[in-house]
Short mmCIF file of C-alpha atoms and ligand atoms in Angstrom, two decimals:
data_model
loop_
_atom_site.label_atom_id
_atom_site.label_comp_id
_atom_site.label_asym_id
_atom_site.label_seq_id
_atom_site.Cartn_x
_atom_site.Cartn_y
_atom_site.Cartn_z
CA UNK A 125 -0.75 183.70 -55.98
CA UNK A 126 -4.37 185.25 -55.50
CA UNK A 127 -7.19 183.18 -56.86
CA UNK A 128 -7.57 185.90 -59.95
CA UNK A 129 -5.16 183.95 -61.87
CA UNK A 130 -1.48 184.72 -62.92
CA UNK A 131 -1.87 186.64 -65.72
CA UNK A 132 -3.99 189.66 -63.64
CA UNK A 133 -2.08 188.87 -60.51
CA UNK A 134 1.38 190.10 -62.15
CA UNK A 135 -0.46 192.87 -63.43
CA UNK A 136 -2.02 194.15 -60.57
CA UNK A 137 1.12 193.58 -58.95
CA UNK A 138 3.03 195.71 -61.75
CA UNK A 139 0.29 197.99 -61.22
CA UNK A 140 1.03 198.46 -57.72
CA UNK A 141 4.67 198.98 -58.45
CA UNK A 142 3.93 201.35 -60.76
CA UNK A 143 1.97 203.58 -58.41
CA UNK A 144 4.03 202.99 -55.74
CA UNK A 145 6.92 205.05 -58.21
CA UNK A 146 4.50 207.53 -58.34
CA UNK A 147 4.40 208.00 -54.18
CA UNK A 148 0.85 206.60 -54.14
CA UNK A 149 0.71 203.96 -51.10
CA UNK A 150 -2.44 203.50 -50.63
CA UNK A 151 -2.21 200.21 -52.43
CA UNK A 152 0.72 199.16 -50.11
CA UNK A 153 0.08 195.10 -48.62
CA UNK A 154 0.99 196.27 -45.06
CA UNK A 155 1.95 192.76 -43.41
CA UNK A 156 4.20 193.81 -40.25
CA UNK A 157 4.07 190.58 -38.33
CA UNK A 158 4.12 192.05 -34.63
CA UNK A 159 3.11 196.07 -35.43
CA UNK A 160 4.99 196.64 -32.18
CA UNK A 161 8.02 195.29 -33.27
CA UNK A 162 8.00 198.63 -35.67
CA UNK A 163 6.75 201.25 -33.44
CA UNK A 164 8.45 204.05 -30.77
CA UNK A 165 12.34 203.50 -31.91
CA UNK A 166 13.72 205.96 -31.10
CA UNK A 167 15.85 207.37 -34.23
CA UNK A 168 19.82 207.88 -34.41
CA UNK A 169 20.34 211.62 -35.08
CA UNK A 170 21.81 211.03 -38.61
CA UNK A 171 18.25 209.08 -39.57
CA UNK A 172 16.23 211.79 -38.32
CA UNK A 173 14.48 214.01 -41.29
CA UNK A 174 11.76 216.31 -40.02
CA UNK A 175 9.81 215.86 -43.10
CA UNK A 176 9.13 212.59 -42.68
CA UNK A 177 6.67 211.63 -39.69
CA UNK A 178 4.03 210.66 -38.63
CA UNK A 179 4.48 207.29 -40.52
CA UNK A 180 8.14 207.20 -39.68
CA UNK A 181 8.01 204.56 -37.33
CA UNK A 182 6.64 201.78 -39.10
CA UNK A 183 9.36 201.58 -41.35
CA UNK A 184 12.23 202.29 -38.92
CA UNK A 185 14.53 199.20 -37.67
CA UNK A 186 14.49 198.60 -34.24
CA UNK A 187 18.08 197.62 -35.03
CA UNK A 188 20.03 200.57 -36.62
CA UNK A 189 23.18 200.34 -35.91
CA UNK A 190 25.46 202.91 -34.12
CA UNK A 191 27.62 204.15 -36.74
CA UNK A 192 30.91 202.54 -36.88
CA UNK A 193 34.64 203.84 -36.74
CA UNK A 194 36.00 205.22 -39.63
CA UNK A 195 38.23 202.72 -41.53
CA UNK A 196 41.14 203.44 -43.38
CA UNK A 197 41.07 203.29 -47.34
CA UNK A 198 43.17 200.72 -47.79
CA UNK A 199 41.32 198.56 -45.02
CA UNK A 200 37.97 199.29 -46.72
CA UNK A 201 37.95 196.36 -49.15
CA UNK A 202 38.55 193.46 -46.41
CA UNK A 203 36.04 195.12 -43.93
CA UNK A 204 33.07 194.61 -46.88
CA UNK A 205 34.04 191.42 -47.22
CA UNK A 206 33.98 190.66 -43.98
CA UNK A 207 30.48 191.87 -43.68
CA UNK A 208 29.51 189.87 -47.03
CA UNK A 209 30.86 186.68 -45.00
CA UNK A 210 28.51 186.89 -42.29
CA UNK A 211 25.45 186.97 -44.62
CA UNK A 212 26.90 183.28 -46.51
CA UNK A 213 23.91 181.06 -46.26
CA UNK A 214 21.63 184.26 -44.20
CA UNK A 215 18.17 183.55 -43.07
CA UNK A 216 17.17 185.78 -40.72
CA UNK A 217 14.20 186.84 -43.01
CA UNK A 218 11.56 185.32 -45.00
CA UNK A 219 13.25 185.96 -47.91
CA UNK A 220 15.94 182.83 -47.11
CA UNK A 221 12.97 180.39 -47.88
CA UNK A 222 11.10 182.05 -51.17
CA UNK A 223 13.06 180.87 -54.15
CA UNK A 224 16.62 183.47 -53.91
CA UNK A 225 19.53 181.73 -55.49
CA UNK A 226 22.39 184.11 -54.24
CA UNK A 227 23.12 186.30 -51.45
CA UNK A 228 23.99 189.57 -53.66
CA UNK A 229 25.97 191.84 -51.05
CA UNK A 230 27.03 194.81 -53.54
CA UNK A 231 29.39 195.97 -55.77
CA UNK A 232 32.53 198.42 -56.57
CA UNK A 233 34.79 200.59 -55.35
CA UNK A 234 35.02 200.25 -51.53
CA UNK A 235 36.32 204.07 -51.38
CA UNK A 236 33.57 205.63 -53.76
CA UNK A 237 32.64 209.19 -53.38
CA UNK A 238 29.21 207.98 -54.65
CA UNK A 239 26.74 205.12 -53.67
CA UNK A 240 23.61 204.25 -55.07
CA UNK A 241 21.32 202.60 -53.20
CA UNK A 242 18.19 199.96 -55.29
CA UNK A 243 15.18 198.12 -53.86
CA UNK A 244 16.61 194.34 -54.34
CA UNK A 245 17.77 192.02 -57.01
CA UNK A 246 15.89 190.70 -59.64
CA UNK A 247 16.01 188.02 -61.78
CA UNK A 248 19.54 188.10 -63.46
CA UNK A 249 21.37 189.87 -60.41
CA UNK A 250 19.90 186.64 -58.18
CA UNK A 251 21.50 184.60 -60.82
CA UNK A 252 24.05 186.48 -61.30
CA UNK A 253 25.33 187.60 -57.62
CA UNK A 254 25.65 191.14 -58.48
CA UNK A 255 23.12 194.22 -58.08
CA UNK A 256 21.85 196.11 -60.73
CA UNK A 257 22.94 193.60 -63.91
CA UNK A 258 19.87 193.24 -65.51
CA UNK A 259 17.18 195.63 -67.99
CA UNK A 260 17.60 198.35 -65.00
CA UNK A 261 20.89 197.60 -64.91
CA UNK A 262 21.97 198.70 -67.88
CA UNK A 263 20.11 201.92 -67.51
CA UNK A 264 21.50 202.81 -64.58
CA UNK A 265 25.39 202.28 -66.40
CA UNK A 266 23.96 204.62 -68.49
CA UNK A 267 23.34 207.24 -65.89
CA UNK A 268 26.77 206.60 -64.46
CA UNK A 269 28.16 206.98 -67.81
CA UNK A 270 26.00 210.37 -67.94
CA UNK A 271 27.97 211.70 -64.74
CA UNK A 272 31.10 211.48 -66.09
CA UNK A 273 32.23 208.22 -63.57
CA UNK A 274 33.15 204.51 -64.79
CA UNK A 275 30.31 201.78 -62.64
CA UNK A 276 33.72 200.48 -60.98
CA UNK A 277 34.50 204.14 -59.52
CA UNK A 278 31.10 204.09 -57.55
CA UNK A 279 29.40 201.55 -55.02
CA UNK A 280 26.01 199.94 -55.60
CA UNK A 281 23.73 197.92 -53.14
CA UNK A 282 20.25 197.14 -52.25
CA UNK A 283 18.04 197.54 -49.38
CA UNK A 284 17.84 193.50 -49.27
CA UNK A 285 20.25 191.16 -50.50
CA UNK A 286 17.87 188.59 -51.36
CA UNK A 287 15.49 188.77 -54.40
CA UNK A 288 11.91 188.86 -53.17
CA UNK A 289 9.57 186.56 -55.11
CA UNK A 290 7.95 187.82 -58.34
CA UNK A 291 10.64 191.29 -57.81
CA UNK A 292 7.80 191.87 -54.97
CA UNK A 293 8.50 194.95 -53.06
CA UNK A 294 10.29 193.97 -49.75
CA UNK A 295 7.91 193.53 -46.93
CA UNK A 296 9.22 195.50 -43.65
CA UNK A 297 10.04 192.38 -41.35
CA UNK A 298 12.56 191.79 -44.38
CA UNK A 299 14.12 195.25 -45.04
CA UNK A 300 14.22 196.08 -41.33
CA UNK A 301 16.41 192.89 -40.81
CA UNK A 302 18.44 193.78 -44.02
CA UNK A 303 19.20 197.19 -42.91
CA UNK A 304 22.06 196.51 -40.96
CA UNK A 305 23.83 195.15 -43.11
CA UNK A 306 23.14 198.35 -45.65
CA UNK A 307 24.05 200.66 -42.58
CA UNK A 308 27.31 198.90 -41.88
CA UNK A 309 28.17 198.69 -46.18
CA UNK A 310 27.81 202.91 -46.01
CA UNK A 311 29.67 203.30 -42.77
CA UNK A 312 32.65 201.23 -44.19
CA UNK A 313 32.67 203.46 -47.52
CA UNK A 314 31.29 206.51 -45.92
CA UNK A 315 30.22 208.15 -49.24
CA UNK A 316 29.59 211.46 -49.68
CA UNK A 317 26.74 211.26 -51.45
CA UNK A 318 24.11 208.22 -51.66
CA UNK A 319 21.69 208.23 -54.68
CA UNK A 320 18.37 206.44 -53.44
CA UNK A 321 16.74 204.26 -56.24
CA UNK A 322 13.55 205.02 -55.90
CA UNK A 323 10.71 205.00 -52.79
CA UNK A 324 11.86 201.73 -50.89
CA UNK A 325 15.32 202.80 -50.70
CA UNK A 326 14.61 206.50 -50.18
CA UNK A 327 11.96 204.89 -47.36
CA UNK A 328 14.37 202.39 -45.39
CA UNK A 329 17.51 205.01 -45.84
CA UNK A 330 15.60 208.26 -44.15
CA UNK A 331 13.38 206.28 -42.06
CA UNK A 332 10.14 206.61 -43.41
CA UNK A 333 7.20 206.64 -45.89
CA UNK A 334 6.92 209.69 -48.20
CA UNK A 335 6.06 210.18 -52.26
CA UNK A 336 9.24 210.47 -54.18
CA UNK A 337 8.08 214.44 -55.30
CA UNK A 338 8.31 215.73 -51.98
CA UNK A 339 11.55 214.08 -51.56
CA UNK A 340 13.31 214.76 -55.05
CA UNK A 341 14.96 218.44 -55.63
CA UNK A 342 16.94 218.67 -52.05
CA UNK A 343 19.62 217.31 -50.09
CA UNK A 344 18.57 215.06 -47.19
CA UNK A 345 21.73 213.79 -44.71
CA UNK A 346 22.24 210.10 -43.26
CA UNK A 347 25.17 208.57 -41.25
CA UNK A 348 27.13 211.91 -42.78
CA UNK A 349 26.76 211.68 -46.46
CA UNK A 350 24.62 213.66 -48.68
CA UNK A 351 21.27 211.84 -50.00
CA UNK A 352 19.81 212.57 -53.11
CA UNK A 353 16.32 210.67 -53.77
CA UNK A 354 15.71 209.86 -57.67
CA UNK A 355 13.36 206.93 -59.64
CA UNK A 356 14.24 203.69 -59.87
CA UNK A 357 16.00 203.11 -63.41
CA UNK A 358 13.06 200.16 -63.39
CA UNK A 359 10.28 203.21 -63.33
CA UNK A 360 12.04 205.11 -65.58
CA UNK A 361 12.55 202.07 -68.16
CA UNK A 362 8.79 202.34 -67.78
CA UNK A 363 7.98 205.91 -67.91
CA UNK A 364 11.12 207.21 -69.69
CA UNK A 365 10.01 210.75 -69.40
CA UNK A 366 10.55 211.31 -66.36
CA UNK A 367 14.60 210.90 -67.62
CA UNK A 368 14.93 214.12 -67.58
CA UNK A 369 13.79 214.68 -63.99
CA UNK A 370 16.29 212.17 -62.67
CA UNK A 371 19.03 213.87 -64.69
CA UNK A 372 17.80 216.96 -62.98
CA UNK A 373 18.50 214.94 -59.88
CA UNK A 374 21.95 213.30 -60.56
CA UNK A 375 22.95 216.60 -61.27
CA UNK A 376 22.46 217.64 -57.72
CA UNK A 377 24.62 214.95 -56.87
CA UNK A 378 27.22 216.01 -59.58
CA UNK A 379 27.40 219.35 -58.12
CA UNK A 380 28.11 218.00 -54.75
CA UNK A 381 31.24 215.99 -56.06
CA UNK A 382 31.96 218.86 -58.20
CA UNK A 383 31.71 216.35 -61.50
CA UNK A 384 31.17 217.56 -64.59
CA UNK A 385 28.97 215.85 -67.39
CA UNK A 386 31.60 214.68 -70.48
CA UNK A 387 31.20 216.72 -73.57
CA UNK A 388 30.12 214.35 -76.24
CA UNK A 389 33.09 213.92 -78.82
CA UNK A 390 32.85 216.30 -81.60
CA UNK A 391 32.28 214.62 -84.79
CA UNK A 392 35.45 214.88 -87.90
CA UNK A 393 35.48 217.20 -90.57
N1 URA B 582 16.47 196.58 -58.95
C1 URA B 582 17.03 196.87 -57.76
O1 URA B 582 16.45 197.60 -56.96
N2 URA B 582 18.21 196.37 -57.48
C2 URA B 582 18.90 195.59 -58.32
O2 URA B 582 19.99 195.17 -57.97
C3 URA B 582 18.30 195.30 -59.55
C4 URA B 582 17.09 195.80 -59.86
#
């Protein structure tokens, strides 16, 4: 906690994270522990995204993983799990030590067309053990509801599995090490299109910094699925006028499953 006291600590931290929504990172608490440990990896073609550079580097993982095999549907289920079991009791980041209660791996249908991608878990999915459960949560239901598609027909997971103190945004050194395990979740579903949550996902999952406006509108391409950036549901809980940009954006995505919106019932008489 900084010595201004809690009360203008959380809001200079919501502050921050409001900005940061916005694409403004000049307020960013850069803390990469060994700055070399970040810099000249060399990217796997699916990461690369011309539009990206020249902060790329500092926010690519030294460890991306070669993409694996492609596994059968009905072999897609056991393969996630077997991933979730090697993260039972993880701490290979900071974030083992700082107050999470549960590992929360991800959630739904292991052969979704469509994955969404968050930040990390707050509050209630820490105590809950499942992503997106909470305020944000139930906004982004809504949005799935919006598409036409039931939350169990699509796949939802976080950059990190571990909630970062005080919904902090994850520090590098902790989404770098989470990465694989976000790399190996999309290869075993292979989606064909990922929804980014806002600027840390769209950030880890292309491999670099950028504002969310120069991102939004277009189709970007990792590990063979289509990537759509969009706010976080948390931003637009705050700001809920830019809902009609990220329905702007989750249409893109409908028109790449060719999904069509549900007519709203007609009313009786
Ligand atoms: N915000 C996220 O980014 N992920 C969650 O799971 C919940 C809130």
């Amino acid at each position: 906690m900084s010595s201004l006291g809690p009360e203008i600590d959380s809001a200079l931290r919501e502050r921050m994270r409001y900005y940061r929504d916005l694409g403004v990172y000049s307020f960013y608490r850069r803390c990469d522990p060994d700055p070399q440990l970040f810099e000249s990896t060399e990217l796997s073609p699916s990461q690369t995204e011309p539009d990206i550079s020249p902060r790329k580097a500092s926010f690519v993982s030294p460890e991306v993983p070669a993409a694996s095999p492609v596994i059968p549907p009905e072999q897609k289920a056991a393969a996630l799990e077997a991933i979730r079991a090697e993260l039972v009791d993880c701490n290979r980041c900071p974030l083992a030590t700082q107050g999470r209660h549960t590992i929360v791996f991800g959630d739904g249908d292991p052969n979704a067309r469509l994955m969404f991608v968050g930040e990390g878990p707050g509050a209630d999915e820490d105590a809950q053990g499942l992503p997106f459960v909470g305020r944000a949560g139930q906004l982004l239901n809504n949005m799935i509801t919006a598409m036409g598609l039931k939350r169990g027909e699509v796949y939802i997971a976080n950059v990190v599995k571990c909630r970062p103190p005080g919904n902090r945004t994850p520090e590098p050194i902790e989404a770098n090490t989470c990465m694989q395990f976000l790399w190996r979740q999309i290869d075993v579903v292979r989606p064909e299109v990922i929804v980014a949550l806002g600027a840390t996902a769209a950030t880890y999952l292309l491999g670099g910094k950028a504002s969310l406006a120069s991102l939004r509108g277009r189709i970007h391409s990792v590990r063979g699925a289509k990537l759509i950036v969009t706010y976080h549901p948390a931003y637009l809980l705050r700001d809920p006028r830019q809902k009609g940009e990220a329905w702007k954006d989750l249409q893109i995505a409908m028109k790449e499953l060719g999904l069509k919106a549900p007519q709203p019932a007609k009313s009786e008489g």
